[in-house]
Amino acid sequence: MGSEFKCIDCGMVYEPGIRFRCDCGGLLEVIHEFGHVERETFDERLGSMKPPYSSGVWRYKEIINPAIDVGHVVSRPEGNTNLYSHPRLGKYVGLEDLAVKHEGENPSGSFKDRGMTVGISEAVRLGVKAVACASTGNTSASLAAYAAQAGIDCVVFIPEGEIAFGKLAQALSYGAKVLQISGNFDDAMRVVQEASGELGLYLLNSVNPWRIEGQKSIIFEMIQQRGWEPPDWIAVPAGNLGNTSAFGKALREAVELGLIDKVPRIASIQAEGANPFYRLWEEGGEVLEPMKPSTVASAIKIGNPVSWKKALRSVRETEGVVDQVSDQEIMDAKAIVDGCGIGCEPASAASVAGVRKLVEKGVIGPGEEVVCVLTGNLLKDPDASVQYHTGTIKGVEQTYANRPIVIDADIASVERALKRKN
Ligand SMILES: *Cc1c(COP(=O)(O)O)cnc(C)c1O
């Protein structure tokens, strides 16, 4: 049961090795020769304490990386993230119920771990000495953690001054060599692709097709959690478009393997200030036009997304939509998610803000079942939260602010503060 790399543009096929693009420049995807797969196999592994099947990624090994030797697998274990709902969330977006799948519950605090466990395991199989990525933060945190576990050298390229502190703290602490590029994520991405070719670094951005394979497990796990009943819609924040790509591939394969018989529609949500994919969608074009990105949601502050072609196919195949939300809508939605005791980082809330908008427009019906993917943990970007509640984000109103109250150190002041509405 082998797997191969296939170019999405010209169809050229390669052995799965150290290669990230086709000779024609096209993106590669992993094509598996599937064996017999059935729901029962995955159900039997639920609750397993035994690696690697205790992982919410490797539970689906047969559809993610069937051929890899279990001895090469590096797992934390990742996945097994929860689905939450809260009356206030449903009310906010205008649905009876809204479920959120919290990918911030992964070991390093974002969904990136799902792709990284598969990518690093391949790095181990291939015997590489050093790995690298460009990152808006979470990819570097995840790669640094997995490389440390595997004992492989790690170099991360990040845009200087543009990544959230929680993420920078992780990359430094896990021992990666941190290269701060003067420029934005797209510059870092360009440099790391050149450097990996010339300097022999194994590239672990989502241009590496194994990352996409791991991220498919978000979909498999979510549908299994719902008793193999797919929702009507899946909403996801869209930056470099790895997830949007992975979700479409997961659904295509789930149908092919008979795991599901209904295909949910994908809603891929961008930030208004970093919306090249949305513009491509709206204009009905065939080629993405890069732009200079700007948004408070640093994880999706990307102007030249690598995986746009795969993502476009995902949205089209699932009869999905692409939409955009403003920083105000993102931060307000985040305040609601946070206020429900769930919590997420700014980029994650784009999915919730996007669903609210799509319900308002009548694209999503009030009785439809929707799952939003929350991509990262609240503590990744504590500055964004504190700045929202203290009113210091430029151009963003404190719609749902919970302002801290400064008081004197005596009982009368406490009493007065307790009576005050914030
Ligand atoms: C990486 C990331 C995204 C963007 O995901 P893509 O797959 O690149 O579109 C969104 N949110 C968070 C928190 C991320 O870390």
Tab-separated table of C-alpha atoms and ligand atoms in Angstrom:
chain	number	residue	atom	x	y	z
A	1	MET	CA	0.000	0.000	0.000
A	2	GLY	CA	2.177	2.760	-1.261
A	3	SER	CA	1.797	6.478	-1.685
A	4	GLU	CA	3.200	8.788	-4.321
A	5	PHE	CA	3.534	12.503	-5.003
A	6	LYS	CA	1.525	13.807	-7.920
A	7	CYS	CA	1.697	17.287	-9.458
A	8	ILE	CA	-1.667	19.040	-9.349
A	9	ASP	CA	-0.841	20.912	-12.578
A	10	CYS	CA	0.790	18.465	-15.008
A	11	GLY	CA	0.068	15.125	-13.297
A	12	MET	CA	3.738	14.094	-13.109
A	13	VAL	CA	4.310	11.411	-10.474
A	14	TYR	CA	7.275	11.106	-8.064
A	15	GLU	CA	8.490	8.838	-5.282
A	16	PRO	CA	7.620	10.488	-1.946
A	17	GLY	CA	11.053	11.871	-1.012
A	18	ILE	CA	12.765	15.208	-0.431
A	19	ARG	CA	10.878	17.220	-3.030
A	20	PHE	CA	8.328	19.984	-2.590
A	21	ARG	CA	7.380	21.007	-6.086
A	22	CYS	CA	7.076	19.401	-9.477
A	23	ASP	CA	9.759	20.160	-12.088
A	24	CYS	CA	7.051	22.298	-13.728
A	25	GLY	CA	6.737	24.352	-10.512
A	26	GLY	CA	3.322	22.936	-9.573
A	27	LEU	CA	2.289	21.891	-6.078
A	28	LEU	CA	2.460	18.209	-5.223
A	29	GLU	CA	-0.169	16.174	-3.442
A	30	VAL	CA	0.009	12.749	-1.868
A	31	ILE	CA	-1.956	10.048	-3.655
A	32	HIS	CA	-2.502	6.886	-1.647
A	33	GLU	CA	-3.248	3.421	-2.775
A	34	PHE	CA	-5.943	2.755	-0.176
A	35	GLY	CA	-6.592	-0.675	1.271
A	36	HIS	CA	-9.958	-1.623	2.726
A	37	VAL	CA	-11.000	1.055	5.220
A	38	GLU	CA	-14.061	1.072	7.441
A	39	ARG	CA	-15.488	3.209	10.226
A	40	GLU	CA	-15.291	0.330	12.721
A	41	THR	CA	-11.469	0.313	12.615
A	42	PHE	CA	-11.426	3.962	13.716
A	43	ASP	CA	-14.192	3.463	16.274
A	44	GLU	CA	-12.304	0.584	17.883
A	45	ARG	CA	-9.266	2.828	18.377
A	46	LEU	CA	-11.226	5.534	20.217
A	47	GLY	CA	-9.985	5.876	23.761
A	48	SER	CA	-6.856	3.882	23.008
A	49	MET	CA	-3.895	4.687	25.272
A	50	LYS	CA	-1.470	3.031	22.887
A	51	PRO	CA	0.647	5.109	20.512
A	52	PRO	CA	0.386	5.879	17.725
A	53	TYR	CA	-3.375	5.114	17.509
A	54	SER	CA	-4.095	7.166	20.646
A	55	SER	CA	-3.350	10.206	18.466
A	56	GLY	CA	-6.272	11.908	16.741
A	57	VAL	CA	-4.106	11.969	13.619
A	58	TRP	CA	-2.635	8.475	13.574
A	59	ARG	CA	-6.009	6.919	14.438
A	60	TYR	CA	-6.608	7.427	10.716
A	61	LYS	CA	-3.178	6.137	9.616
A	62	GLU	CA	-4.650	4.130	6.731
A	63	ILE	CA	-5.914	7.313	5.073
A	64	ILE	CA	-3.061	9.649	6.077
A	65	ASN	CA	0.181	7.740	5.744
A	66	PRO	CA	-0.557	4.038	5.281
A	67	ALA	CA	2.969	2.934	4.425
A	68	ILE	CA	5.072	4.553	7.151
A	69	ASP	CA	6.666	2.231	9.693
A	70	VAL	CA	5.175	2.930	13.139
A	71	GLY	CA	8.733	3.093	14.477
A	72	HIS	CA	9.285	6.319	12.520
A	73	VAL	CA	6.230	8.075	13.930
A	74	VAL	CA	6.858	11.094	16.181
A	75	SER	CA	3.652	11.833	18.073
A	76	ARG	CA	2.796	13.879	21.196
A	77	PRO	CA	-0.034	12.616	20.776
A	78	GLU	CA	-1.989	15.301	18.925
A	79	GLY	CA	-5.653	15.759	18.038
A	80	ASN	CA	-8.508	14.417	20.174
A	81	THR	CA	-9.712	18.005	20.382
A	82	ASN	CA	-13.191	18.791	21.667
A	83	LEU	CA	-16.349	20.020	19.995
A	84	TYR	CA	-18.046	22.723	22.062
A	85	SER	CA	-21.259	24.640	21.851
A	86	HIS	CA	-22.773	27.385	24.016
A	87	PRO	CA	-26.189	29.067	23.781
A	88	ARG	CA	-24.531	32.477	23.492
A	89	LEU	CA	-22.475	31.358	20.499
A	90	GLY	CA	-25.484	30.092	18.568
A	91	LYS	CA	-27.365	33.280	19.374
A	92	TYR	CA	-24.443	35.449	18.251
A	93	VAL	CA	-24.228	33.897	14.797
A	94	GLY	CA	-28.004	33.495	14.413
A	95	LEU	CA	-28.217	29.693	14.469
A	96	GLU	CA	-29.990	27.305	16.823
A	97	ASP	CA	-26.610	25.871	17.613
A	98	LEU	CA	-23.021	26.419	16.558
A	99	ALA	CA	-20.358	23.826	17.299
A	100	VAL	CA	-16.696	24.788	17.466
A	101	LYS	CA	-13.868	22.290	17.157
A	102	HIS	CA	-11.059	23.556	19.331
A	103	GLU	CA	-7.759	22.910	17.587
A	104	GLY	CA	-6.110	25.126	20.188
A	105	GLU	CA	-6.194	22.006	22.374
A	106	ASN	CA	-3.356	20.423	20.408
A	107	PRO	CA	-0.004	19.913	22.205
A	108	SER	CA	1.589	23.165	20.999
A	109	GLY	CA	-1.733	25.039	20.964
A	110	SER	CA	-2.729	25.013	17.287
A	111	PHE	CA	-3.873	22.672	14.503
A	112	LYS	CA	-0.366	22.882	13.017
A	113	ASP	CA	0.584	19.884	15.189
A	114	ARG	CA	-1.649	17.634	13.097
A	115	GLY	CA	0.343	18.327	9.962
A	116	MET	CA	3.639	18.481	11.776
A	117	THR	CA	3.467	14.997	13.328
A	118	VAL	CA	3.128	13.551	9.821
A	119	GLY	CA	5.793	15.851	8.333
A	120	ILE	CA	8.341	15.197	11.075
A	121	SER	CA	7.705	11.465	10.934
A	122	GLU	CA	8.536	11.601	7.208
A	123	ALA	CA	11.667	13.624	8.055
A	124	VAL	CA	12.703	10.811	10.418
A	125	ARG	CA	11.934	8.168	7.792
A	126	LEU	CA	14.044	10.069	5.255
A	127	GLY	CA	16.853	10.560	7.790
A	128	VAL	CA	17.078	14.348	7.335
A	129	LYS	CA	19.409	16.315	9.632
A	130	ALA	CA	17.645	19.689	9.707
A	131	VAL	CA	14.137	21.022	9.161
A	132	ALA	CA	12.893	24.540	8.394
A	133	CYS	CA	9.759	26.623	7.955
A	134	ALA	CA	8.560	30.169	7.464
A	135	SER	CA	5.831	31.105	9.883
A	136	THR	CA	3.342	33.671	11.127
A	137	GLY	CA	4.035	31.972	14.483
A	138	ASN	CA	2.205	28.718	15.038
A	139	THR	CA	4.045	26.667	12.423
A	140	SER	CA	7.351	27.655	14.028
A	141	ALA	CA	6.076	26.786	17.522
A	142	SER	CA	4.862	23.408	16.335
A	143	LEU	CA	7.912	22.554	14.225
A	144	ALA	CA	10.290	23.583	17.030
A	145	ALA	CA	8.471	21.297	19.461
A	146	TYR	CA	8.398	18.266	17.166
A	147	ALA	CA	11.991	18.738	16.002
A	148	ALA	CA	13.092	18.878	19.645
A	149	GLN	CA	11.238	15.641	20.345
A	150	ALA	CA	12.770	13.951	17.304
A	151	GLY	CA	16.267	15.321	17.978
A	152	ILE	CA	16.501	17.086	14.611
A	153	ASP	CA	17.961	20.604	14.103
A	154	CYS	CA	15.329	23.246	13.416
A	155	VAL	CA	15.485	26.663	11.728
A	156	VAL	CA	12.447	28.956	11.633
A	157	PHE	CA	12.042	32.078	9.510
A	158	ILE	CA	9.649	34.626	10.982
A	159	PRO	CA	8.673	38.163	10.018
A	160	GLU	CA	10.363	40.463	12.530
A	161	GLY	CA	7.970	42.081	15.016
A	162	GLU	CA	4.904	40.520	13.417
A	163	ILE	CA	4.337	37.332	15.348
A	164	ALA	CA	2.400	36.981	18.583
A	165	PHE	CA	4.482	36.699	21.741
A	166	GLY	CA	3.193	33.307	22.871
A	167	LYS	CA	4.384	31.800	19.604
A	168	LEU	CA	7.800	33.469	19.596
A	169	ALA	CA	8.249	32.323	23.201
A	170	GLN	CA	7.588	28.735	22.131
A	171	ALA	CA	9.998	28.726	19.179
A	172	LEU	CA	12.793	30.189	21.339
A	173	SER	CA	12.074	27.909	24.288
A	174	TYR	CA	11.900	24.700	22.256
A	175	GLY	CA	15.379	25.505	20.962
A	176	ALA	CA	14.850	26.359	17.289
A	177	LYS	CA	17.278	28.677	15.545
A	178	VAL	CA	15.024	31.712	15.077
A	179	LEU	CA	15.785	33.893	12.050
A	180	GLN	CA	13.837	37.144	12.116
A	181	ILE	CA	13.405	38.380	8.565
A	182	SER	CA	12.890	42.064	7.964
A	183	GLY	CA	9.776	41.812	5.823
A	184	ASN	CA	6.460	40.018	6.102
A	185	PHE	CA	5.471	36.341	6.061
A	186	ASP	CA	5.474	36.208	2.272
A	187	ASP	CA	9.125	37.374	2.240
A	188	ALA	CA	10.017	34.742	4.840
A	189	MET	CA	8.238	32.094	2.768
A	190	ARG	CA	10.186	33.042	-0.361
A	191	VAL	CA	13.530	32.958	1.492
A	192	VAL	CA	12.884	29.610	3.198
A	193	GLN	CA	11.945	27.965	-0.109
A	194	GLU	CA	15.211	29.154	-1.642
A	195	ALA	CA	17.222	28.217	1.427
A	196	SER	CA	15.754	24.723	1.697
A	197	GLY	CA	16.680	23.993	-1.909
A	198	GLU	CA	20.214	25.380	-1.650
A	199	LEU	CA	21.164	24.535	1.933
A	200	GLY	CA	19.554	21.105	2.291
A	201	LEU	CA	16.913	21.971	4.888
A	202	TYR	CA	13.771	19.790	4.882
A	203	LEU	CA	10.902	22.230	4.381
A	204	LEU	CA	7.878	21.804	6.648
A	205	ASN	CA	5.490	24.504	5.499
A	206	SER	CA	2.174	23.318	4.093
A	207	VAL	CA	3.759	23.293	0.610
A	208	ASN	CA	5.091	19.970	1.971
A	209	PRO	CA	2.200	17.686	0.993
A	210	TRP	CA	2.512	15.547	4.146
A	211	ARG	CA	1.360	18.524	6.228
A	212	ILE	CA	-1.906	18.507	4.294
A	213	GLU	CA	-2.306	14.768	4.920
A	214	GLY	CA	-2.099	15.290	8.701
A	215	GLN	CA	-4.510	18.216	8.670
A	216	LYS	CA	-7.158	16.056	6.956
A	217	SER	CA	-7.634	14.424	10.355
A	218	ILE	CA	-9.483	17.526	11.638
A	219	ILE	CA	-12.310	16.541	9.310
A	220	PHE	CA	-12.193	12.786	9.965
A	221	GLU	CA	-12.149	13.332	13.722
A	222	MET	CA	-14.944	15.917	13.687
A	223	ILE	CA	-17.208	13.676	11.621
A	224	GLN	CA	-16.434	10.655	13.809
A	225	GLN	CA	-17.266	12.748	16.914
A	226	ARG	CA	-20.661	13.383	15.333
A	227	GLY	CA	-21.293	9.658	14.905
A	228	TRP	CA	-20.171	9.838	11.232
A	229	GLU	CA	-22.910	12.376	10.468
A	230	PRO	CA	-21.345	15.292	8.563
A	231	PRO	CA	-22.641	18.808	9.320
A	232	ASP	CA	-24.025	21.014	6.538
A	233	TRP	CA	-21.132	23.484	6.725
A	234	ILE	CA	-17.554	23.638	7.948
A	235	ALA	CA	-16.086	27.118	8.452
A	236	VAL	CA	-12.353	27.704	8.646
A	237	PRO	CA	-10.042	30.732	8.801
A	238	ALA	CA	-8.006	31.072	5.614
A	239	GLY	CA	-4.401	32.270	5.497
A	240	ASN	CA	-1.878	30.210	3.574
A	241	LEU	CA	-4.829	27.945	2.654
A	242	GLY	CA	-3.378	24.647	3.879
A	243	ASN	CA	-6.483	23.810	5.902
A	244	THR	CA	-8.941	24.754	3.170
A	245	SER	CA	-6.920	22.463	0.864
A	246	ALA	CA	-6.751	19.638	3.402
A	247	PHE	CA	-10.473	19.775	4.182
A	248	GLY	CA	-11.477	19.340	0.548
A	249	LYS	CA	-9.079	16.423	0.109
A	250	ALA	CA	-10.349	14.788	3.316
A	251	LEU	CA	-13.966	15.042	2.177
A	252	ARG	CA	-13.161	13.771	-1.330
A	253	GLU	CA	-11.411	10.720	0.151
A	254	ALA	CA	-14.061	10.125	2.826
A	255	VAL	CA	-16.671	9.848	0.077
A	256	GLU	CA	-14.415	7.656	-2.069
A	257	LEU	CA	-13.884	5.289	0.881
A	258	GLY	CA	-17.566	5.188	1.812
A	259	LEU	CA	-17.027	6.807	5.229
A	260	ILE	CA	-19.631	9.504	4.499
A	261	ASP	CA	-22.357	9.912	1.907
A	262	LYS	CA	-23.025	13.628	2.238
A	263	VAL	CA	-20.431	16.353	1.618
A	264	PRO	CA	-20.459	19.416	3.899
A	265	ARG	CA	-19.857	22.777	2.248
A	266	ILE	CA	-16.621	24.562	3.110
A	267	ALA	CA	-16.749	28.240	4.111
A	268	SER	CA	-13.218	29.610	3.843
A	269	ILE	CA	-12.958	32.935	5.701
A	270	GLN	CA	-10.280	35.567	5.149
A	271	ALA	CA	-9.460	38.826	6.932
A	272	GLU	CA	-10.447	41.873	4.869
A	273	GLY	CA	-6.891	43.230	4.958
A	274	ALA	CA	-5.399	39.924	3.766
A	275	ASN	CA	-7.980	38.726	1.280
A	276	PRO	CA	-6.317	37.655	-2.007
A	277	PHE	CA	-8.251	34.362	-2.046
A	278	TYR	CA	-11.561	36.113	-1.428
A	279	ARG	CA	-10.869	38.500	-4.306
A	280	LEU	CA	-9.961	35.633	-6.609
A	281	TRP	CA	-13.238	33.955	-5.648
A	282	GLU	CA	-15.351	37.082	-6.113
A	283	GLU	CA	-13.808	37.936	-9.442
A	284	GLY	CA	-14.126	34.357	-10.651
A	285	GLY	CA	-10.525	34.506	-11.842
A	286	GLU	CA	-8.168	31.603	-12.402
A	287	VAL	CA	-4.940	33.134	-11.048
A	288	LEU	CA	-4.392	34.558	-7.560
A	289	GLU	CA	-3.151	38.141	-7.373
A	290	PRO	CA	-0.781	38.609	-4.378
A	291	MET	CA	-1.225	41.664	-2.125
A	292	LYS	CA	0.371	43.422	0.849
A	293	PRO	CA	-1.491	42.043	3.892
A	294	SER	CA	-2.639	43.893	7.003
A	295	THR	CA	-4.811	42.524	9.871
A	296	VAL	CA	-4.812	42.118	13.678
A	297	ALA	CA	-5.145	38.379	13.069
A	298	SER	CA	-1.402	37.792	12.592
A	299	ALA	CA	-1.819	34.049	11.872
A	300	ILE	CA	-3.681	34.825	8.642
A	301	LYS	CA	-1.740	37.937	7.671
A	302	ILE	CA	-0.659	36.449	4.342
A	303	GLY	CA	-0.760	38.151	0.951
A	304	ASN	CA	0.532	35.373	-1.288
A	305	PRO	CA	-0.937	32.070	-0.069
A	306	VAL	CA	0.973	29.050	-1.334
A	307	SER	CA	-1.924	26.571	-1.554
A	308	TRP	CA	-4.519	28.701	-3.345
A	309	LYS	CA	-4.957	26.291	-6.241
A	310	LYS	CA	-5.672	23.298	-4.033
A	311	ALA	CA	-7.941	25.459	-1.870
A	312	LEU	CA	-9.935	26.702	-4.843
A	313	ARG	CA	-10.582	23.111	-5.846
A	314	SER	CA	-11.766	22.338	-2.276
A	315	VAL	CA	-14.262	25.183	-2.234
A	316	ARG	CA	-15.559	24.434	-5.728
A	317	GLU	CA	-15.890	20.680	-5.169
A	318	THR	CA	-17.839	21.116	-1.945
A	319	GLU	CA	-20.048	23.882	-3.363
A	320	GLY	CA	-18.560	26.075	-0.678
A	321	VAL	CA	-17.967	29.806	-0.405
A	322	VAL	CA	-15.147	32.222	0.357
A	323	ASP	CA	-15.900	35.304	2.422
A	324	GLN	CA	-14.080	38.008	4.340
A	325	VAL	CA	-14.470	39.686	7.739
A	326	SER	CA	-13.076	42.916	9.183
A	327	ASP	CA	-10.731	43.167	12.166
A	328	GLN	CA	-13.674	44.562	14.140
A	329	GLU	CA	-15.793	41.507	13.297
A	330	ILE	CA	-12.878	39.197	14.145
A	331	MET	CA	-12.222	40.786	17.549
A	332	ASP	CA	-15.905	40.959	18.449
A	333	ALA	CA	-16.418	37.295	17.554
A	334	LYS	CA	-13.327	36.444	19.570
A	335	ALA	CA	-14.761	38.300	22.577
A	336	ILE	CA	-17.913	36.160	22.329
A	337	VAL	CA	-15.978	32.880	21.965
A	338	ASP	CA	-13.749	33.918	24.875
A	339	GLY	CA	-16.720	35.030	26.963
A	340	CYS	CA	-18.266	31.561	26.600
A	341	GLY	CA	-15.210	30.226	28.429
A	342	ILE	CA	-13.935	28.568	25.252
A	343	GLY	CA	-11.334	31.097	24.089
A	344	CYS	CA	-9.252	31.362	20.930
A	345	GLU	CA	-6.668	33.547	19.219
A	346	PRO	CA	-7.823	36.299	16.820
A	347	ALA	CA	-7.394	34.407	13.515
A	348	SER	CA	-9.526	31.529	14.827
A	349	ALA	CA	-12.487	33.825	15.440
A	350	ALA	CA	-12.606	34.682	11.729
A	351	SER	CA	-14.517	31.410	11.247
A	352	VAL	CA	-17.202	32.433	13.753
A	353	ALA	CA	-17.412	35.987	12.383
A	354	GLY	CA	-17.671	34.514	8.884
A	355	VAL	CA	-20.571	32.229	9.823
A	356	ARG	CA	-22.410	35.165	11.383
A	357	LYS	CA	-22.030	37.075	8.135
A	358	LEU	CA	-23.129	34.129	5.981
A	359	VAL	CA	-26.226	33.595	8.135
A	360	GLU	CA	-27.020	37.309	7.861
A	361	LYS	CA	-26.710	37.114	4.066
A	362	GLY	CA	-28.942	34.035	3.968
A	363	VAL	CA	-26.187	31.841	2.498
A	364	ILE	CA	-26.355	29.621	5.594
A	365	GLY	CA	-29.923	28.782	6.615
A	366	PRO	CA	-30.945	29.151	10.300
A	367	GLY	CA	-31.666	25.426	10.638
A	368	GLU	CA	-28.370	24.268	9.126
A	369	GLU	CA	-25.688	22.516	11.152
A	370	VAL	CA	-22.373	24.311	11.204
A	371	VAL	CA	-19.000	23.468	12.695
A	372	CYS	CA	-16.381	26.218	13.039
A	373	VAL	CA	-12.752	25.293	13.391
A	374	LEU	CA	-10.976	27.293	16.092
A	375	THR	CA	-7.405	27.091	14.874
A	376	GLY	CA	-5.401	28.320	17.890
A	377	ASN	CA	-5.369	28.808	21.648
A	378	LEU	CA	-6.297	32.088	23.374
A	379	LEU	CA	-2.917	32.252	25.138
A	380	LYS	CA	-1.014	32.382	21.855
A	381	ASP	CA	-1.720	36.098	21.557
A	382	PRO	CA	-2.428	37.540	25.015
A	383	ASP	CA	-1.621	41.068	23.775
A	384	ALA	CA	-4.571	41.047	21.371
A	385	SER	CA	-6.965	40.133	24.196
A	386	VAL	CA	-5.654	42.703	26.650
A	387	GLN	CA	-5.578	45.406	23.967
A	388	TYR	CA	-9.192	44.712	22.988
A	389	HIS	CA	-10.451	44.889	26.546
A	390	THR	CA	-8.397	48.015	27.316
A	391	GLY	CA	-9.297	49.691	24.025
A	392	THR	CA	-5.858	50.040	22.500
A	393	ILE	CA	-6.230	48.337	19.107
A	394	LYS	CA	-6.176	51.025	16.448
A	395	GLY	CA	-9.411	51.123	14.475
A	396	VAL	CA	-11.188	48.489	16.612
A	397	GLU	CA	-14.064	49.441	18.951
A	398	GLN	CA	-14.465	47.665	22.308
A	399	THR	CA	-17.937	46.302	21.540
A	400	TYR	CA	-17.835	43.577	24.200
A	401	ALA	CA	-15.011	44.888	26.366
A	402	ASN	CA	-14.493	43.663	29.910
A	403	ARG	CA	-12.462	46.566	31.246
A	404	PRO	CA	-10.166	46.049	34.223
A	405	ILE	CA	-11.059	48.312	37.170
A	406	VAL	CA	-8.354	50.107	39.127
A	407	ILE	CA	-9.265	50.573	42.806
A	408	ASP	CA	-7.741	51.682	46.110
A	409	ALA	CA	-6.821	48.966	48.574
A	410	ASP	CA	-9.830	49.252	50.888
A	411	ILE	CA	-13.236	47.562	51.321
A	412	ALA	CA	-15.309	50.616	50.361
A	413	SER	CA	-13.583	50.765	46.986
A	414	VAL	CA	-14.182	47.051	46.449
A	415	GLU	CA	-17.855	47.508	47.266
A	416	ARG	CA	-18.181	50.398	44.843
A	417	ALA	CA	-16.408	48.411	42.115
A	418	LEU	CA	-18.692	45.392	42.593
A	419	LYS	CA	-21.749	47.584	42.086
A	420	ARG	CA	-20.385	49.106	38.909
A	421	LYS	CA	-21.279	47.686	35.514
A	422	ASN	CA	-18.368	47.316	33.186
B	1	LIG	C1	-1.795	28.779	10.427
B	1	LIG	C2	-3.010	29.337	11.037
B	1	LIG	C3	-4.120	29.729	10.268
B	1	LIG	C4	-4.113	29.692	8.780
B	1	LIG	O1	-4.291	28.408	8.282
B	1	LIG	P1	-3.969	28.082	6.743
B	1	LIG	O2	-4.043	26.627	6.682
B	1	LIG	O3	-2.602	28.617	6.487
B	1	LIG	O4	-4.991	28.787	5.932
B	1	LIG	C5	-5.241	30.185	10.920
B	1	LIG	N1	-5.275	30.285	12.260
B	1	LIG	C6	-4.231	29.946	13.028
B	1	LIG	C7	-4.326	30.107	14.503
B	1	LIG	C8	-3.069	29.456	12.447
B	1	LIG	O5	-2.034	29.131	13.215
